[in-house]
mmCIF file of C-alpha atoms in Angstrom:
data_model
loop_
_atom_site.group_PDB
_atom_site.id
_atom_site.type_symbol
_atom_site.label_atom_id
_atom_site.label_comp_id
_atom_site.label_asym_id
_atom_site.label_seq_id
_atom_site.Cartn_x
_atom_site.Cartn_y
_atom_site.Cartn_z
ATOM 1 C CA MET A 1 110.831 75.092 116.408
ATOM 2 C CA ILE A 2 113.513 72.468 116.959
ATOM 3 C CA LEU A 3 117.062 73.347 118.024
ATOM 4 C CA ARG A 4 119.385 70.481 117.204
ATOM 5 C CA ARG A 5 122.303 69.752 119.481
ATOM 6 C CA GLU A 6 125.539 69.768 117.493
ATOM 7 C CA GLY A 7 128.701 68.915 119.407
ATOM 8 C CA GLN A 8 128.938 71.216 122.415
ATOM 9 C CA GLY A 9 126.464 73.702 120.957
ATOM 10 C CA TRP A 10 123.182 73.966 119.095
ATOM 11 C CA HIS A 11 122.556 74.435 115.395
ATOM 12 C CA ALA A 12 121.974 78.094 114.491
ATOM 13 C CA ARG A 13 122.601 79.271 118.032
ATOM 14 C CA GLN A 14 125.678 81.392 118.640
ATOM 15 C CA GLU A 15 127.816 81.288 121.737
ATOM 16 C CA GLU A 16 128.171 84.672 123.398
ATOM 17 C CA THR A 17 130.352 86.225 126.047
ATOM 18 C CA TYR A 18 129.237 85.205 129.540
ATOM 19 C CA LYS A 19 129.237 88.826 130.723
ATOM 20 C CA ASP A 20 130.293 92.137 129.308
ATOM 21 C CA GLU A 21 131.890 93.143 132.596
ATOM 22 C CA PRO A 22 135.143 91.699 133.945
ATOM 23 C CA GLY A 23 134.966 89.944 137.313
ATOM 24 C CA GLY A 24 136.077 86.753 138.998
ATOM 25 C CA TRP A 25 134.736 84.639 136.124
ATOM 26 C CA ALA A 26 136.853 82.950 133.450
ATOM 27 C CA HIS A 27 136.415 80.673 130.422
ATOM 28 C CA VAL A 28 132.627 80.736 130.330
ATOM 29 C CA ARG A 29 130.510 81.009 127.168
ATOM 30 C CA ARG A 30 126.757 81.527 127.088
ATOM 31 C CA THR A 31 124.171 80.247 124.604
ATOM 32 C CA VAL A 32 120.601 81.522 124.863
ATOM 33 C CA LEU A 33 118.267 78.584 124.198
ATOM 34 C CA PHE A 34 114.904 80.149 124.985
ATOM 35 C CA ASP A 35 113.942 83.820 125.152
ATOM 36 C CA SER A 36 110.402 84.712 124.132
ATOM 37 C CA ASP A 37 108.466 87.886 124.909
ATOM 38 C CA ARG A 38 105.391 85.681 125.343
ATOM 39 C CA SER A 39 106.915 83.809 128.284
ATOM 40 C CA ARG A 40 108.201 84.863 131.666
ATOM 41 C CA PHE A 41 111.438 82.881 131.746
ATOM 42 C CA GLN A 42 114.674 82.444 129.843
ATOM 43 C CA ALA A 43 116.797 79.322 129.407
ATOM 44 C CA ARG A 44 120.537 79.715 128.883
ATOM 45 C CA TYR A 45 123.371 77.180 128.542
ATOM 46 C CA PHE A 46 126.731 77.967 130.095
ATOM 47 C CA ALA A 47 129.794 76.099 128.864
ATOM 48 C CA ILE A 48 132.505 76.322 131.524
ATOM 49 C CA ALA A 49 135.846 75.237 130.069
ATOM 50 C CA PRO A 50 138.447 73.394 132.192
ATOM 51 C CA GLY A 51 139.831 75.802 134.791
ATOM 52 C CA GLY A 52 136.901 78.163 134.327
ATOM 53 C CA CYS A 53 134.276 79.486 136.703
ATOM 54 C CA THR A 54 131.310 81.838 136.873
ATOM 55 C CA ASP A 55 131.346 84.864 139.161
ATOM 56 C CA LEU A 56 130.718 84.348 142.865
ATOM 57 C CA GLU A 57 127.540 86.389 143.023
ATOM 58 C CA GLN A 58 124.116 86.820 144.589
ATOM 59 C CA HIS A 59 120.784 88.270 143.483
ATOM 60 C CA GLY A 60 117.152 88.295 144.471
ATOM 61 C CA HIS A 61 115.981 86.098 141.618
ATOM 62 C CA GLU A 62 116.291 82.335 141.714
ATOM 63 C CA HIS A 63 118.144 79.921 139.447
ATOM 64 C CA PHE A 64 117.118 76.477 138.316
ATOM 65 C CA VAL A 65 120.276 74.774 137.087
ATOM 66 C CA LEU A 66 120.612 71.343 135.488
ATOM 67 C CA VAL A 67 123.923 69.761 134.534
ATOM 68 C CA LEU A 68 123.945 68.713 130.885
ATOM 69 C CA ASP A 69 127.610 67.973 130.231
ATOM 70 C CA GLY A 70 130.548 66.776 132.271
ATOM 71 C CA VAL A 71 131.281 67.245 135.942
ATOM 72 C CA GLY A 72 132.074 70.304 137.990
ATOM 73 C CA GLU A 73 131.410 72.048 141.264
ATOM 74 C CA VAL A 74 128.943 74.465 142.770
ATOM 75 C CA THR A 75 129.638 76.638 145.781
ATOM 76 C CA LEU A 76 126.363 77.495 147.516
ATOM 77 C CA GLY A 77 126.424 79.584 150.671
ATOM 78 C CA GLY A 78 130.115 78.825 151.212
ATOM 79 C CA LYS A 79 129.822 75.059 150.781
ATOM 80 C CA THR A 80 131.288 73.389 147.690
ATOM 81 C CA SER A 81 129.711 70.254 146.188
ATOM 82 C CA ARG A 82 130.520 68.144 143.179
ATOM 83 C CA LEU A 83 127.950 67.923 140.379
ATOM 84 C CA GLY A 84 127.484 65.423 137.575
ATOM 85 C CA PRO A 85 125.128 64.979 134.624
ATOM 86 C CA GLY A 86 121.456 65.286 135.519
ATOM 87 C CA ASP A 87 122.075 66.840 138.936
ATOM 88 C CA ALA A 88 119.920 69.908 139.528
ATOM 89 C CA VAL A 89 120.478 72.951 141.710
ATOM 90 C CA HIS A 90 117.910 75.386 143.105
ATOM 91 C CA VAL A 91 119.723 78.613 143.939
ATOM 92 C CA GLY A 92 117.450 80.488 146.346
ATOM 93 C CA PRO A 93 117.078 84.277 146.622
ATOM 94 C CA ASP A 94 120.301 86.057 147.613
ATOM 95 C CA VAL A 95 122.272 82.841 148.118
ATOM 96 C CA PRO A 96 125.884 83.409 146.993
ATOM 97 C CA HIS A 97 126.787 80.879 144.322
ATOM 98 C CA GLN A 98 129.520 80.010 141.880
ATOM 99 C CA PHE A 99 129.931 77.200 139.349
ATOM 100 C CA SER A 100 133.443 76.030 138.550
ATOM 101 C CA ASN A 101 135.238 73.407 136.528
ATOM 102 C CA PRO A 102 138.352 71.904 138.102
ATOM 103 C CA GLY A 103 138.290 69.049 135.573
ATOM 104 C CA THR A 104 139.575 68.436 132.067
ATOM 105 C CA GLU A 105 136.329 68.359 130.047
ATOM 106 C CA VAL A 106 133.707 71.011 129.455
ATOM 107 C CA PHE A 107 131.225 71.441 132.307
ATOM 108 C CA GLY A 108 127.924 72.481 130.708
ATOM 109 C CA ILE A 109 124.888 73.679 132.633
ATOM 110 C CA LEU A 110 121.387 74.765 131.720
ATOM 111 C CA CYS A 111 120.206 77.740 133.776
ATOM 112 C CA VAL A 112 116.581 78.914 133.833
ATOM 113 C CA VAL A 113 115.673 82.327 135.264
ATOM 114 C CA ASP A 114 112.818 84.804 135.302
ATOM 115 C CA ARG A 115 112.918 87.033 132.242
ATOM 116 C CA GLU A 116 112.481 90.097 134.463
ATOM 117 C CA ARG A 117 115.074 89.938 137.205
ATOM 118 C CA ASP A 118 117.452 92.005 139.309
ATOM 119 C CA ARG A 119 121.127 92.398 138.445
ATOM 120 C CA PRO A 120 123.675 90.122 140.137
ATOM 121 C CA ARG A 121 125.967 91.544 142.789
ATOM 122 C CA ILE A 122 129.528 90.281 143.068
ATOM 123 C CA VAL A 123 130.348 88.653 146.431
ATOM 124 C CA GLU A 124 133.750 88.882 148.111
ATOM 125 C CA PRO A 125 135.174 85.346 148.428
ATOM 126 C CA GLY A 126 135.720 84.370 152.059
ATOM 127 C CA GLY A 127 133.557 87.183 153.414
ATOM 128 C CA ALA A 128 130.561 86.607 155.662
ATOM 129 C CA ALA A 129 128.189 87.221 152.750
ATOM 130 C CA ALA A 130 129.705 84.306 150.847
ATOM 131 C CA ARG A 131 128.412 81.927 153.520
ATOM 132 C CA LEU A 132 124.767 82.967 153.457
ATOM 133 C CA THR A 133 122.485 80.039 152.746
ATOM 134 C CA ARG A 134 119.294 82.079 152.528
ATOM 135 C CA ALA A 135 118.135 85.661 152.360
ATOM 136 C CA PRO A 136 119.116 87.608 155.514
ATOM 137 C CA MET B 1 119.593 73.033 147.316
ATOM 138 C CA ILE B 2 121.000 70.191 145.231
ATOM 139 C CA LEU B 3 118.817 67.497 143.661
ATOM 140 C CA ARG B 4 120.919 64.465 142.833
ATOM 141 C CA ARG B 5 120.106 62.432 139.787
ATOM 142 C CA GLU B 6 119.591 58.791 140.744
ATOM 143 C CA GLY B 7 118.908 56.361 137.913
ATOM 144 C CA GLN B 8 115.953 57.670 135.912
ATOM 145 C CA GLY B 9 114.819 59.969 138.719
ATOM 146 C CA TRP B 10 116.076 62.391 141.338
ATOM 147 C CA HIS B 11 116.796 61.818 145.005
ATOM 148 C CA ALA B 12 113.854 62.815 147.217
ATOM 149 C CA ARG B 13 111.662 63.714 144.240
ATOM 150 C CA GLN B 14 108.609 61.550 143.626
ATOM 151 C CA GLU B 15 107.260 60.634 140.246
ATOM 152 C CA GLU B 16 103.620 61.612 139.790
ATOM 153 C CA THR B 17 100.845 60.842 137.373
ATOM 154 C CA TYR B 18 101.223 62.832 134.152
ATOM 155 C CA LYS B 19 97.605 64.004 134.313
ATOM 156 C CA ASP B 20 94.599 63.257 136.445
ATOM 157 C CA GLU B 21 92.357 63.134 133.385
ATOM 158 C CA PRO B 22 92.313 60.309 130.835
ATOM 159 C CA GLY B 23 93.102 61.235 127.236
ATOM 160 C CA GLY B 24 95.269 60.108 124.359
ATOM 161 C CA TRP B 25 98.341 59.914 126.591
ATOM 162 C CA ALA B 26 99.922 56.717 127.892
ATOM 163 C CA HIS B 27 102.908 55.588 129.963
ATOM 164 C CA VAL B 28 104.064 59.038 131.046
ATOM 165 C CA ARG B 29 105.281 59.947 134.538
ATOM 166 C CA ARG B 30 105.995 63.471 135.756
ATOM 167 C CA THR B 31 108.607 64.712 138.234
ATOM 168 C CA VAL B 32 108.489 68.346 139.359
ATOM 169 C CA LEU B 33 112.069 69.614 139.556
ATOM 170 C CA PHE B 34 111.495 73.309 140.233
ATOM 171 C CA ASP B 35 108.381 75.039 141.576
ATOM 172 C CA SER B 36 108.929 78.124 143.712
ATOM 173 C CA ASP B 37 106.442 80.854 144.577
ATOM 174 C CA ARG B 38 109.307 83.342 144.217
ATOM 175 C CA SER B 39 109.784 82.529 140.530
ATOM 176 C CA ARG B 40 107.536 82.726 137.497
ATOM 177 C CA PHE B 41 108.328 79.367 135.925
ATOM 178 C CA GLN B 42 108.215 75.664 136.675
ATOM 179 C CA ALA B 43 110.525 72.911 135.471
ATOM 180 C CA ARG B 44 109.130 69.399 135.104
ATOM 181 C CA TYR B 45 110.646 66.134 133.833
ATOM 182 C CA PHE B 46 108.477 63.745 131.829
ATOM 183 C CA ALA B 47 109.551 60.125 131.514
ATOM 184 C CA ILE B 48 107.831 58.599 128.493
ATOM 185 C CA ALA B 49 108.161 54.821 128.593
ATOM 186 C CA PRO B 50 108.489 52.757 125.377
ATOM 187 C CA GLY B 51 105.202 52.901 123.492
ATOM 188 C CA GLY B 52 104.064 55.936 125.456
ATOM 189 C CA CYS B 53 103.058 59.441 124.413
ATOM 190 C CA THR B 54 101.773 62.711 125.820
ATOM 191 C CA ASP B 55 98.404 64.096 124.773
ATOM 192 C CA LEU B 56 98.133 65.829 121.405
ATOM 193 C CA GLU B 57 97.228 69.253 122.775
ATOM 194 C CA GLN B 58 97.502 72.997 122.380
ATOM 195 C CA HIS B 59 97.475 75.971 124.747
ATOM 196 C CA GLY B 60 98.337 79.646 124.788
ATOM 197 C CA HIS B 61 101.444 79.260 126.930
ATOM 198 C CA GLU B 62 104.775 78.218 125.478
ATOM 199 C CA HIS B 63 106.988 75.219 126.241
ATOM 200 C CA PHE B 64 110.745 75.023 126.352
ATOM 201 C CA VAL B 65 111.632 71.347 126.078
ATOM 202 C CA LEU B 66 115.080 69.760 126.267
ATOM 203 C CA VAL B 67 115.739 66.054 125.750
ATOM 204 C CA LEU B 68 117.624 64.571 128.689
ATOM 205 C CA ASP B 69 117.331 60.836 128.073
ATOM 206 C CA GLY B 70 116.978 58.589 125.072
ATOM 207 C CA VAL B 71 115.387 59.276 121.744
ATOM 208 C CA GLY B 72 111.818 59.906 120.705
ATOM 209 C CA GLU B 73 109.590 61.992 118.512
ATOM 210 C CA VAL B 74 107.780 65.287 118.609
ATOM 211 C CA THR B 75 104.785 66.146 116.441
ATOM 212 C CA LEU B 76 104.567 69.915 115.997
ATOM 213 C CA GLY B 77 101.819 71.391 113.836
ATOM 214 C CA GLY B 78 101.251 68.040 112.132
ATOM 215 C CA LYS B 79 104.910 67.332 111.334
ATOM 216 C CA THR B 80 106.763 64.592 113.186
ATOM 217 C CA SER B 81 110.506 64.841 113.888
ATOM 218 C CA ARG B 82 112.954 62.611 115.666
ATOM 219 C CA LEU B 83 114.666 63.975 118.802
ATOM 220 C CA GLY B 84 117.822 62.914 120.605
ATOM 221 C CA PRO B 85 119.728 63.964 123.727
ATOM 222 C CA GLY B 86 120.346 67.698 123.950
ATOM 223 C CA ASP B 87 117.868 68.620 121.231
ATOM 224 C CA ALA B 88 115.569 71.454 122.299
ATOM 225 C CA VAL B 89 112.047 72.357 121.225
ATOM 226 C CA HIS B 90 110.276 75.693 121.441
ATOM 227 C CA VAL B 91 106.533 75.038 121.328
ATOM 228 C CA GLY B 92 104.915 78.339 120.365
ATOM 229 C CA PRO B 93 101.492 79.590 121.473
ATOM 230 C CA ASP B 94 98.611 77.347 120.359
ATOM 231 C CA VAL B 95 100.813 75.020 118.301
ATOM 232 C CA PRO B 96 99.454 71.454 118.600
ATOM 233 C CA HIS B 97 102.162 69.176 119.938
ATOM 234 C CA GLN B 98 102.735 65.650 121.145
ATOM 235 C CA PHE B 99 105.821 63.805 122.365
ATOM 236 C CA SER B 100 106.007 60.079 121.800
ATOM 237 C CA ASN B 101 108.372 57.181 122.280
ATOM 238 C CA PRO B 102 108.371 54.531 119.550
ATOM 239 C CA GLY B 103 111.664 53.113 120.888
ATOM 240 C CA THR B 104 112.712 50.605 123.503
ATOM 241 C CA GLU B 105 114.310 52.862 126.146
ATOM 242 C CA VAL B 106 112.847 55.650 128.262
ATOM 243 C CA PHE B 107 112.501 58.988 126.468
ATOM 244 C CA GLY B 108 112.999 61.673 129.111
ATOM 245 C CA ILE B 109 112.339 65.378 128.543
ATOM 246 C CA LEU B 110 112.675 68.504 130.642
ATOM 247 C CA CYS B 111 109.789 70.929 130.090
ATOM 248 C CA VAL B 112 109.837 74.517 131.381
ATOM 249 C CA VAL B 113 106.624 76.574 131.484
ATOM 250 C CA ASP B 114 105.238 79.740 133.022
ATOM 251 C CA ARG B 115 103.944 79.083 136.533
ATOM 252 C CA GLU B 116 100.706 80.897 135.658
ATOM 253 C CA ARG B 117 99.340 79.425 132.442
ATOM 254 C CA ASP B 118 96.183 78.398 130.648
ATOM 255 C CA ARG B 119 94.880 74.851 130.620
ATOM 256 C CA PRO B 120 95.744 72.593 127.656
ATOM 257 C CA ARG B 121 93.044 71.712 125.144
ATOM 258 C CA ILE B 122 93.000 68.268 123.542
ATOM 259 C CA VAL B 123 93.401 68.318 119.737
ATOM 260 C CA GLU B 124 91.699 65.845 117.407
ATOM 261 C CA PRO B 125 94.422 63.889 115.545
ATOM 262 C CA GLY B 126 94.217 64.421 111.802
ATOM 263 C CA GLY B 127 91.975 67.463 112.083
ATOM 264 C CA ALA B 128 92.853 70.850 110.624
ATOM 265 C CA ALA B 129 93.774 72.165 114.077
ATOM 266 C CA ALA B 130 96.465 69.498 114.406
ATOM 267 C CA ARG B 131 98.357 71.057 111.508
ATOM 268 C CA LEU B 132 98.558 74.608 112.883
ATOM 269 C CA THR B 133 102.127 75.815 113.121
ATOM 270 C CA ARG B 134 101.303 79.118 114.802
ATOM 271 C CA ALA B 135 98.440 80.888 116.499
ATOM 272 C CA PRO B 136 95.544 81.511 114.066
#
């Protein structure tokens, strides 16, 4: 099956709310690109609008992230770095992380995760936990 | 950890041979972008040079493919379609598939798979098996 890219989205794929719960996140939409009960991973696309960000969070499962559109920032273990198209990020277990868009165009990232995974935990910005770079 | 895109590759990531075995493939290089023993998937990038192609093959595991660079073609179950940047492909179980580059620029695809998976089987071009669109 082929999913055609159309503008910022994909043909026949709906954008969804990033999360059902409120939190520190803003202006993020999620598109599920791959979710099969015959495979052990899921691939999602997150469109972070200008001024938006994902939650600062941590969890035991890992993320593989690849920037598809625009530029933005990632905060990993308390350190913030700029990201551009094609840059990839490996978020290790329990590393606090947040993706944000201080720019003026959409910052779009692909994020691959295990299909079975633990729930994220929100991290307090500025706290000691926010600076962890690996599992304690 | 951040992997910076540099030209057609990624900083500190080596291109490898696509496969150790000969076959119908040509002019393909592989870069492993994510492979962690804490996760159940792997993410690889395949750079298919002009005139190149992957093997026509099938296997029980699924592929999630996303075009990162250039344009090319995918043959899925005997039908060939053109692909461009951002287009995604879900290769279902046992569907014969082949990616090829009839153009003049590199055709670069991200391919995500289960870390534990069966070995691919080469498919005879033009045979009945090449036209399967789902598992028999």
